[in-house]
Coordinates of C-alpha atoms in Angstrom, one line a residue:
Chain A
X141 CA 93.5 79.7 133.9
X142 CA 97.1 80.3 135.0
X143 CA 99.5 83.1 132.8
X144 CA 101.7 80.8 130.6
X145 CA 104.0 81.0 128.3
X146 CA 103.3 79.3 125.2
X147 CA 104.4 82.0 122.4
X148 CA 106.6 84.8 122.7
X149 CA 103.4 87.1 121.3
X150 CA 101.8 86.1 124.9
X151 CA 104.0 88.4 126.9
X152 CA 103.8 92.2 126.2
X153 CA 106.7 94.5 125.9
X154 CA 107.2 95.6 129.5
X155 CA 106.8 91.3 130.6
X156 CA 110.0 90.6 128.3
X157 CA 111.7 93.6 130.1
X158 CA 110.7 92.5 133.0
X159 CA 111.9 88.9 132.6
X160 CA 115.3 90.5 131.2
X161 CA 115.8 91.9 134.4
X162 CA 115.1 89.6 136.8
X163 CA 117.2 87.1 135.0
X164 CA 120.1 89.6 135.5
X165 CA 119.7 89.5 139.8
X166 CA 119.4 85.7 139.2
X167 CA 122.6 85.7 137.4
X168 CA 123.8 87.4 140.2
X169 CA 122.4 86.1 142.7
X170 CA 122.1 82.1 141.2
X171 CA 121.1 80.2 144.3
X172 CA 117.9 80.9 145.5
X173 CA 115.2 78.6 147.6
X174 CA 111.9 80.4 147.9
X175 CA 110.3 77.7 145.3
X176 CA 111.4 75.3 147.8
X177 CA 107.5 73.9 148.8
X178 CA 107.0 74.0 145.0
X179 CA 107.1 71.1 142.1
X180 CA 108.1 71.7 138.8
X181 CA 106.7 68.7 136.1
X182 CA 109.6 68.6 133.2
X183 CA 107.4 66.6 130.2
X184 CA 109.6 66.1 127.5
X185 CA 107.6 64.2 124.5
X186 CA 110.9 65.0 122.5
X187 CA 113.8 64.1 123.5
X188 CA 116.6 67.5 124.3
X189 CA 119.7 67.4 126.3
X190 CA 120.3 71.5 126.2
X191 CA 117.1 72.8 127.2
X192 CA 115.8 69.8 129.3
X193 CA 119.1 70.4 131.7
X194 CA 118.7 74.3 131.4
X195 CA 114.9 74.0 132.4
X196 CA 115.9 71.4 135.5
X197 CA 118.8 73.0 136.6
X198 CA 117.2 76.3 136.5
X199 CA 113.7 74.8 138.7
X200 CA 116.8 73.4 140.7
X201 CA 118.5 76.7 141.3
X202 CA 114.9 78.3 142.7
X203 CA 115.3 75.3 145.0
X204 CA 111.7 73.7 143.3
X205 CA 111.5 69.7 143.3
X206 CA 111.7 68.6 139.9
X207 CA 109.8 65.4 138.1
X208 CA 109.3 64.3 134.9
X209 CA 110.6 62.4 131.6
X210 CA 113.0 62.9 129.4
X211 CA 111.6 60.8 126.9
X212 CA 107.8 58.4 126.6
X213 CA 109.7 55.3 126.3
X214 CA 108.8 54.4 129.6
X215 CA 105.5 56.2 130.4
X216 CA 101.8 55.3 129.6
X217 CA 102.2 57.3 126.6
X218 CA 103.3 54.0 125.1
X219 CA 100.3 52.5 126.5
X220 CA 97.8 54.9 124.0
X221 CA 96.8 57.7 126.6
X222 CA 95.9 60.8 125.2
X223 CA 98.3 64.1 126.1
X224 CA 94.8 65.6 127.6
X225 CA 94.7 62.7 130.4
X226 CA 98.8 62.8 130.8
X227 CA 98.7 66.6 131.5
X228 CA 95.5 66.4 133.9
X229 CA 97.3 64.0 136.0
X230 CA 100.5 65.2 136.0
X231 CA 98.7 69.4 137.3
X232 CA 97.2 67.2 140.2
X233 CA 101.1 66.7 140.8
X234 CA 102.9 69.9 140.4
X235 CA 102.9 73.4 140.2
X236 CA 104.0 74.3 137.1
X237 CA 104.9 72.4 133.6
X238 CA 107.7 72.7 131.7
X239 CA 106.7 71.0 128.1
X240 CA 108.4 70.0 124.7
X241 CA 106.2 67.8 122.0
X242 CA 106.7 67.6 118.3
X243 CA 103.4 67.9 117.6
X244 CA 102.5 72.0 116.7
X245 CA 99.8 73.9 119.0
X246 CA 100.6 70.8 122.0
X247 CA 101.3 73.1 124.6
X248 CA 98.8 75.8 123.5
X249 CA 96.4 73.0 123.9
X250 CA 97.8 71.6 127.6
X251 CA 97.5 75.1 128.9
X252 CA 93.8 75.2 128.0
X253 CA 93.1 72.0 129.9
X254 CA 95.7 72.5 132.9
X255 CA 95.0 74.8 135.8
X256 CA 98.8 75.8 136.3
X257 CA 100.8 77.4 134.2
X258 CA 102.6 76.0 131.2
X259 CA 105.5 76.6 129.9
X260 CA 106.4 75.9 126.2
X261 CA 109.9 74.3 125.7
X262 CA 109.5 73.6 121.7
X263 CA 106.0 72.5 120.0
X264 CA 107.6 71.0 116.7
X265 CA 108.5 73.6 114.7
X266 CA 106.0 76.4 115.9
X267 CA 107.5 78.4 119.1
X268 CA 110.3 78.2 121.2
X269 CA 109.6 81.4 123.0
X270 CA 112.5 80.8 125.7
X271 CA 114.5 80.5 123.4
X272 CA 113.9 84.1 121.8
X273 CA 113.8 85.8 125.7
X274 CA 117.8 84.1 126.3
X275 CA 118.5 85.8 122.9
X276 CA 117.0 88.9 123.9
X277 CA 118.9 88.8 127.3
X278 CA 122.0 87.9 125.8
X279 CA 121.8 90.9 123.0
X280 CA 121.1 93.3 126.0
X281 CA 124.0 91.9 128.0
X282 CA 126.8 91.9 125.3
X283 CA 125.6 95.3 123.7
X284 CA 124.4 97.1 126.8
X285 CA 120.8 98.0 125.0
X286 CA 118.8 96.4 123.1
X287 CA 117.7 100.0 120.8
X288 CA 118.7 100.1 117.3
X289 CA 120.6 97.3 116.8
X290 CA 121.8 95.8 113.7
X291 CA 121.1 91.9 113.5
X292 CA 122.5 90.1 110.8
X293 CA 120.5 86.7 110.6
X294 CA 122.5 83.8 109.0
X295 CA 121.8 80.0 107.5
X296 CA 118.1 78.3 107.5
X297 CA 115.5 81.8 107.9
X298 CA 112.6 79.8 106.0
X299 CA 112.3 76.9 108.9
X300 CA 114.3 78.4 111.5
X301 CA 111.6 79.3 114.4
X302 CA 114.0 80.7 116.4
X303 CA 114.4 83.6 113.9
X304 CA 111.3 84.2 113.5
X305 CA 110.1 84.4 117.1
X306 CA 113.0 86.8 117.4
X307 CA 112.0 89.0 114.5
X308 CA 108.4 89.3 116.5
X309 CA 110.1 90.2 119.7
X310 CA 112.5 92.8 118.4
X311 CA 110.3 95.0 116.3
X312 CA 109.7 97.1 119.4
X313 CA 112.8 97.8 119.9
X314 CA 113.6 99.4 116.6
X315 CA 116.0 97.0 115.0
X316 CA 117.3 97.0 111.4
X317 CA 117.7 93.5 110.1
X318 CA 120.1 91.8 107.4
X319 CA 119.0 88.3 106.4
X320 CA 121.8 85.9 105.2
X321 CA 120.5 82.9 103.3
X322 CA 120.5 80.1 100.6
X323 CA 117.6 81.7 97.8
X324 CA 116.1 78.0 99.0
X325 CA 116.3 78.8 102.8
X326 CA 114.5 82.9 102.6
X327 CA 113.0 84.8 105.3
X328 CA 108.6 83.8 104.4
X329 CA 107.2 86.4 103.2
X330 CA 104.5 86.8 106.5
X331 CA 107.8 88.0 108.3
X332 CA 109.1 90.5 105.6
X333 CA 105.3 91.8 105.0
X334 CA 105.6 91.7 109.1
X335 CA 108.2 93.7 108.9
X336 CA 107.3 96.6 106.2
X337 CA 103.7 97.0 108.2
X338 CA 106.4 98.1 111.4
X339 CA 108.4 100.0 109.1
X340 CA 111.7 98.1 110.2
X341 CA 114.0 97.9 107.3
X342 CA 116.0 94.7 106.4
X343 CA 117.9 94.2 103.5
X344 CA 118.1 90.2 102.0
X345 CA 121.6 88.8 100.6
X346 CA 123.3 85.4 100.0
X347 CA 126.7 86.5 100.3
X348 CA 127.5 86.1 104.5
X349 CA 130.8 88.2 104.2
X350 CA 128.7 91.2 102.2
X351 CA 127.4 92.8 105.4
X352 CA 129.8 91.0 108.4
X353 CA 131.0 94.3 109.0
X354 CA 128.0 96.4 109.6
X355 CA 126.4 93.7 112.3
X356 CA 125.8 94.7 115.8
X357 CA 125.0 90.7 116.5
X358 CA 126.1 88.0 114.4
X359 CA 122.8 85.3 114.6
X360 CA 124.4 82.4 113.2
X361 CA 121.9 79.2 112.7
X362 CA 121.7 75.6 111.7
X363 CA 121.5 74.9 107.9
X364 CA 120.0 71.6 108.1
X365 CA 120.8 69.0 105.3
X366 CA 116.9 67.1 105.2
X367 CA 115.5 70.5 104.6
X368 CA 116.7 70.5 100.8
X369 CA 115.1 69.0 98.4
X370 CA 118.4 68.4 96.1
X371 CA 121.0 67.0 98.0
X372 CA 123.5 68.7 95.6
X373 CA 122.0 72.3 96.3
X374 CA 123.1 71.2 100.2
X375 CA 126.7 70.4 99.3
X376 CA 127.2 73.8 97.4
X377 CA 125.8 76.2 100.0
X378 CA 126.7 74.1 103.3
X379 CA 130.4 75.4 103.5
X380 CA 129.4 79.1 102.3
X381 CA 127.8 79.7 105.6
X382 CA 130.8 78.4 107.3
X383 CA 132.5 81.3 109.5
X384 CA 135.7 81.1 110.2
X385 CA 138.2 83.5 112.2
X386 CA 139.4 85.5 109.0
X387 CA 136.5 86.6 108.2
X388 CA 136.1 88.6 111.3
X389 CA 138.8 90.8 110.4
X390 CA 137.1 94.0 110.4
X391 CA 134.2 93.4 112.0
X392 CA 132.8 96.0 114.6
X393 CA 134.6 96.0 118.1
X394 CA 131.5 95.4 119.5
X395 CA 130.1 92.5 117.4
X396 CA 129.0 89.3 119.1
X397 CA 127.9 86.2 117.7
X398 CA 125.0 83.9 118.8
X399 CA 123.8 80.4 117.8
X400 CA 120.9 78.6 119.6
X401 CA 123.2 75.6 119.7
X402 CA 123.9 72.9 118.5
X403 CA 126.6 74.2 115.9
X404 CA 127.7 71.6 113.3
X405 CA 129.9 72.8 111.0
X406 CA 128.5 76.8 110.3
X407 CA 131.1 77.9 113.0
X408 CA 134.3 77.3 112.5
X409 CA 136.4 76.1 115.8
X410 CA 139.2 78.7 115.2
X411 CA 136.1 81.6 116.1
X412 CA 135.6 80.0 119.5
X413 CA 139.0 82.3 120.7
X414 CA 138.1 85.0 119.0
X415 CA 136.2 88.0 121.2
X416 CA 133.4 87.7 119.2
X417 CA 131.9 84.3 120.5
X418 CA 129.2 84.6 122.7
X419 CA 127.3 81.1 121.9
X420 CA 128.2 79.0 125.2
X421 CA 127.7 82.5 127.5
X422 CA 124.4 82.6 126.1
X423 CA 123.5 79.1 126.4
X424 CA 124.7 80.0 130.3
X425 CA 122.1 83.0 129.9
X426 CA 119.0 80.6 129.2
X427 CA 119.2 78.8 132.4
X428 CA 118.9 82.7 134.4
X429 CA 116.2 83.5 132.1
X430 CA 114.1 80.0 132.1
X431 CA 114.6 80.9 136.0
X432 CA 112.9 84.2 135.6
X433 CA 109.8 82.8 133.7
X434 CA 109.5 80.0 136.3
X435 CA 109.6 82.6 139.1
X436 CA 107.2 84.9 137.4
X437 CA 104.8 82.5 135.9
X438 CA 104.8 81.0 139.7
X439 CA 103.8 85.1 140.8
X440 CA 106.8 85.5 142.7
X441 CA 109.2 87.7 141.0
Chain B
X61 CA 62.6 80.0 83.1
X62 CA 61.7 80.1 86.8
X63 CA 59.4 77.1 85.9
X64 CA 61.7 75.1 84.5
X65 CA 64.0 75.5 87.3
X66 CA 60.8 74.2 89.3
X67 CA 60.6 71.0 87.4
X68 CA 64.5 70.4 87.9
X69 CA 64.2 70.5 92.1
X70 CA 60.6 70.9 93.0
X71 CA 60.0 73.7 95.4
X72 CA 58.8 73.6 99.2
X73 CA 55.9 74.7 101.6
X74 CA 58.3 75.8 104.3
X75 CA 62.1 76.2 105.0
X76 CA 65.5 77.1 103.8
X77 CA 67.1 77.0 99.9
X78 CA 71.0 76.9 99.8
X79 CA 70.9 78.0 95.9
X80 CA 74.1 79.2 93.6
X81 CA 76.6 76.7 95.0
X82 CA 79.6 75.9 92.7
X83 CA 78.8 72.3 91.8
X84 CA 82.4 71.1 93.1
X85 CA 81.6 72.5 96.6
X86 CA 78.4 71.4 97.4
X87 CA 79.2 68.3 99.3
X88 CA 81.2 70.3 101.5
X89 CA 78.1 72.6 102.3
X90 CA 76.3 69.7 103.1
X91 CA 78.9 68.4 105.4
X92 CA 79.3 71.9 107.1
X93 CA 75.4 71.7 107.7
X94 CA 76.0 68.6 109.1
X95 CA 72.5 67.5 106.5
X96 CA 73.6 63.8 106.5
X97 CA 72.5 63.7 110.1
X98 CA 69.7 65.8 109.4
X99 CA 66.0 63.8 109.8
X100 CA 64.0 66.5 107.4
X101 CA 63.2 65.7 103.9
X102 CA 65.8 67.3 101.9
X103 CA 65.9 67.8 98.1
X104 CA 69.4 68.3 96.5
X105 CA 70.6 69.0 92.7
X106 CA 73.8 68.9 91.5
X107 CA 75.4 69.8 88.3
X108 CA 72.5 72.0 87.5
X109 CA 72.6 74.3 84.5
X110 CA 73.8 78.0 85.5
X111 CA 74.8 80.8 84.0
X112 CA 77.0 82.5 86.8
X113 CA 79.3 79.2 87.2
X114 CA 78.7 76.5 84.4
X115 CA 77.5 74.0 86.6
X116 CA 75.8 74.8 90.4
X117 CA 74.1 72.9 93.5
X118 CA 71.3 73.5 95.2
X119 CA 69.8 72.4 98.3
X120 CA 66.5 72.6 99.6
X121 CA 66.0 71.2 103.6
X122 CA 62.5 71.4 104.2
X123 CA 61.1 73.4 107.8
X124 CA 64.3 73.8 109.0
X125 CA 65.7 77.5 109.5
X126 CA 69.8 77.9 110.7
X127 CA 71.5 80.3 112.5
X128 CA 73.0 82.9 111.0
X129 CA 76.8 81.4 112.2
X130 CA 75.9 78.5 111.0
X131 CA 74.8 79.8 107.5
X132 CA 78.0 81.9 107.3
X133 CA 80.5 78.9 107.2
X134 CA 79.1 78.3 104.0
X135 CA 80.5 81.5 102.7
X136 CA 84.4 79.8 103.5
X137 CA 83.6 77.2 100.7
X138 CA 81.1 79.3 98.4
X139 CA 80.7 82.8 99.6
X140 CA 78.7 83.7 96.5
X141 CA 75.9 81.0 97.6
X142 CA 72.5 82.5 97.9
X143 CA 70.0 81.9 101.1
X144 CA 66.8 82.0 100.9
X145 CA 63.9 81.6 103.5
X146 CA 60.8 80.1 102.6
X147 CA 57.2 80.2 104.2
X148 CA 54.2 79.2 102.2
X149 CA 56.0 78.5 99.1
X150 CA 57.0 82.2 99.0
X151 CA 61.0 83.7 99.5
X152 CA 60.0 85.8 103.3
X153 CA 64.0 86.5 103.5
X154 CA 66.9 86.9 101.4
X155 CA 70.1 86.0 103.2
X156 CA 73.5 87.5 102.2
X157 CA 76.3 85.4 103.7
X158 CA 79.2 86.9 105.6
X159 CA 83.1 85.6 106.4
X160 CA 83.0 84.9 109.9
X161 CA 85.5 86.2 112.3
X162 CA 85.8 82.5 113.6
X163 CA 85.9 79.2 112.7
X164 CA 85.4 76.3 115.3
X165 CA 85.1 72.9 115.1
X166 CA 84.1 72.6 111.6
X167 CA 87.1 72.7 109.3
X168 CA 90.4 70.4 109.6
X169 CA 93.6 72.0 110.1
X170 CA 95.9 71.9 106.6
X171 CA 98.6 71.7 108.9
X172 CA 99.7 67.8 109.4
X173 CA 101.8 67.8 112.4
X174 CA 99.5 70.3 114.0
X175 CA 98.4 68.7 117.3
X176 CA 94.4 68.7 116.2
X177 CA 94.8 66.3 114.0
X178 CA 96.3 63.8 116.2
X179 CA 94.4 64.3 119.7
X180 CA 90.6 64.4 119.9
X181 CA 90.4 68.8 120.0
X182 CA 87.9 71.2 118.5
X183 CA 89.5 73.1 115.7
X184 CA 89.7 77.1 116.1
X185 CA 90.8 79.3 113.5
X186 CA 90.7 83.4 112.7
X187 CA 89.9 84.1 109.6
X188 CA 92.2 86.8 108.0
X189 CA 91.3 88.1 104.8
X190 CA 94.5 89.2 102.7
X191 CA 93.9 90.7 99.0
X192 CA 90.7 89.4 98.6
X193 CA 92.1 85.7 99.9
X194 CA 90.3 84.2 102.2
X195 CA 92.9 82.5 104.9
X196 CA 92.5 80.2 108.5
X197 CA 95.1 80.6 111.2
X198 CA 94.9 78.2 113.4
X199 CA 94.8 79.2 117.3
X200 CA 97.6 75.9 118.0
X201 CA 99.5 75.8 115.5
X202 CA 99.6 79.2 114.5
X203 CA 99.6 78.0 110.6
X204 CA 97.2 79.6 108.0
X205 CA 95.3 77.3 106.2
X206 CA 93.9 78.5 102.4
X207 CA 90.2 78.1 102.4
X208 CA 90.6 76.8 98.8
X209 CA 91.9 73.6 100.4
X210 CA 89.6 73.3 103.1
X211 CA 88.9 70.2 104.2
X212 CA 85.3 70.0 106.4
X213 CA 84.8 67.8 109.3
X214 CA 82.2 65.6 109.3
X215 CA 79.9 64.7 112.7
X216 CA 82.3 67.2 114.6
X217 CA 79.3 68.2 116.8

């Protein structure tokens, strides 16, 4: 069985490193054709526009052929087959998968019954372990290490993946966390006990200007309105985790703030001009780092 | 009092007795030993008097002996269930059941969406014990299901 990437607990400490840095030569160095005999399949069973065309362009850039769909409409998913006889066909095809499907454990289960490696590009709301690499790329970038950072986590930390697959990557890198939520949107508890076993301290708070100024990164996410059960509760707290531009008055000089995109309204558009926005660099970021894990999941970087 | 017990499920030459089962779980031990497929006679009583839970099952599958994995998924759904081995009418072994590390193909994953219970797959779980609770994580999903709401599989070999 080929290495894949499935959860962001399958790579070790020194593979994230790794990937951080060969992302940075291909950032600069973006053109590149030594996948050029190679085929990447792109199976989204979920539709994506932002990490369908990062995944593509980046297969594109390492001068691999790309095929695929973008949705089942027109496949013979319609037609009842099963995702085991889709993804044996398609490895007689390519070289590598790239993979999103709502349905939780999909791609763990395609990279049992494939012979090439897999890479996981969302499984419902399980792992997005791409995801949490670009984050961990872009932290290094804007703050130069990625030791002893503050990381203030904002907006949905009870169904937001992406937070926790970064809360799994970053223990070893000695972190202290703040997490910003609605009391209906908490950190679960398996993160905080998580957390307390590593001795990583993190302190919980529903206020988002309480602790602005003490953030190294700013991780800003989606509060989504079908996640509450009281429509009423989502009114109140949906324009308290809105930032704007005066809130970032005295924040540290070296502050950044990420979103994994898209933003709705939890970012105002006045904060776009401020130095503090790093959301559209780092959505840049993902397509060097999805190149990485293509290139090293194919053994050649 | 051991006579009378005799009376209630009468006792056999050769074989294994599943005894102290909660009453409200022995369906599911019969489903995790798969017994509605099973071709030996088989005695079962339910809702038998008891003094450790009210109410207990017990089943008694006549010359057939199990693996000790198999036994041991019994202790997910009643871990206080007894085992005992029987040769010439007399107890030859006393079985004490153990949580095993693993868990495949046997229970159903709590987790709806998980992608098990929408594509023909054999389940596989760890089981991680936490303050004395007994959990399932499943190896796709990555969810824990609580063995208290463990629904069992039937035919899944």
């Amino acid at each position: 069985m080929s290495k894949s990437l499935i959860s962001i607990t399958d790579f070790s400490k020194d593979e994230m490193l790794h990937i951080l840095d060969v992302a940075a030569y291909f950032e600069k160095n973006k053109m590149q054709s030594f996948l050029s005999g190679k085929v990447v399949a792109s199976l989204f069973f979920e539709p994506s526009t932002r990490t369908r065309l990062s995944f593509e362009t980046a297969a594109n850039r390492l001068g691999a052929k790309v095929i695929g769909f973008a949705d089942t409409r027109n496949t013979s998913i319609t037609k009842g087959e099963s995702l085991k006889d889709t993804i044996k066909m398609v490895s007689n095809y390519a070289d590598l998968i790239i993979m999103r499907h709502p349905l939780e454990g999909s791609s763990r289960y395609a990279s049992e019954i494939s012979s090439l490696p897999v890479i996981n590009a969302g499984d419902g709301a399980n792992q997005h372990p791409t995801q949490t690499l670009l984050d961990m790329y872009t932290m290094r970038e804007t703050q130069g290490t990625l030791e002893n950072l503050c990381i203030n986590m904002v907006g949905d930390l009870k169904y937001g993946r992406t937070v926790h697959s970064l809360i799994q990557a970053m223990y070893y890198f000695h972190p202290r966390f703040i997490f910003t939520s609605p009391n209906e949107l908490t950190m679960p508890e398996q993160y905080k006990e998580f957390l307390r076993q590593h001795e990583i301290p993190f302190t919980e708070t529903d206020s988002l200007v309480g602790h602005l100024n003490e953030a190294d990164i700013l991780y800003m996410t989606r509060v989504q309105q079908e996640r509450f059960t009281d429509p009423m509760e989502y009114e109140k707290v949906k324009n308290v985790y809105r930032l704007d531009a005066s809130m970032l008055r005295s924040v540290k000089s070296n502050m950044k703030i990420l979103h994994p995109l898209p933003r709705v309204n939890e970012i105002a558009q006045d904060v776009d001009d401020t130095p503090y926005a790093y959301y559209f660099k780092q959505a840049e970021n993902g397509m060097y780092v999805r190149m990485a894990i293509i290139a090293y999941l194919l053994g050649y970087k | 009092m051991e006579n009378e017990k005799q009376l209630k499920v009468s006792a056999i030459k050769n074989g294994t007795v599943l005894d102290h089962i909660p009453s409200g779980q022995l369906f599911k031990v019969i489903d995790i030993l798969h017994l509605s497929e099973c071709n030996n006679q088989i005695t079962i009583g339910f809702n038998l008097e008891s003094k450790m839970y009210g109410r207990k099952g017990i089943i008694k599958i006549a010359d057939r002996y199990f693996a000790d994995e198999e036994l041991n998924y019994i202790a997910l759904v009643a871990p206080n269930a007894t085992v005992n081995i029987i040769k010439d009418f007399e107890v030859v072994e006393k079985k004490k059941l153990s949580i095993p590390d693993t868990v495949v193909g046997t229970v159903k994953c709590g987790n709806p969406v998980c992608v098990t219970n929408h594509e023909p797959i054999k389940t596989i779980f760890k089981t991680v014990v936490k303050d004395g609770k007994v959990q399932l994580l499943c190896h796709y999903c990555e969810k824990t299901t609580d063995v208290n709401d463990l629904t069992i599989i039937r035919n899944s070999r």
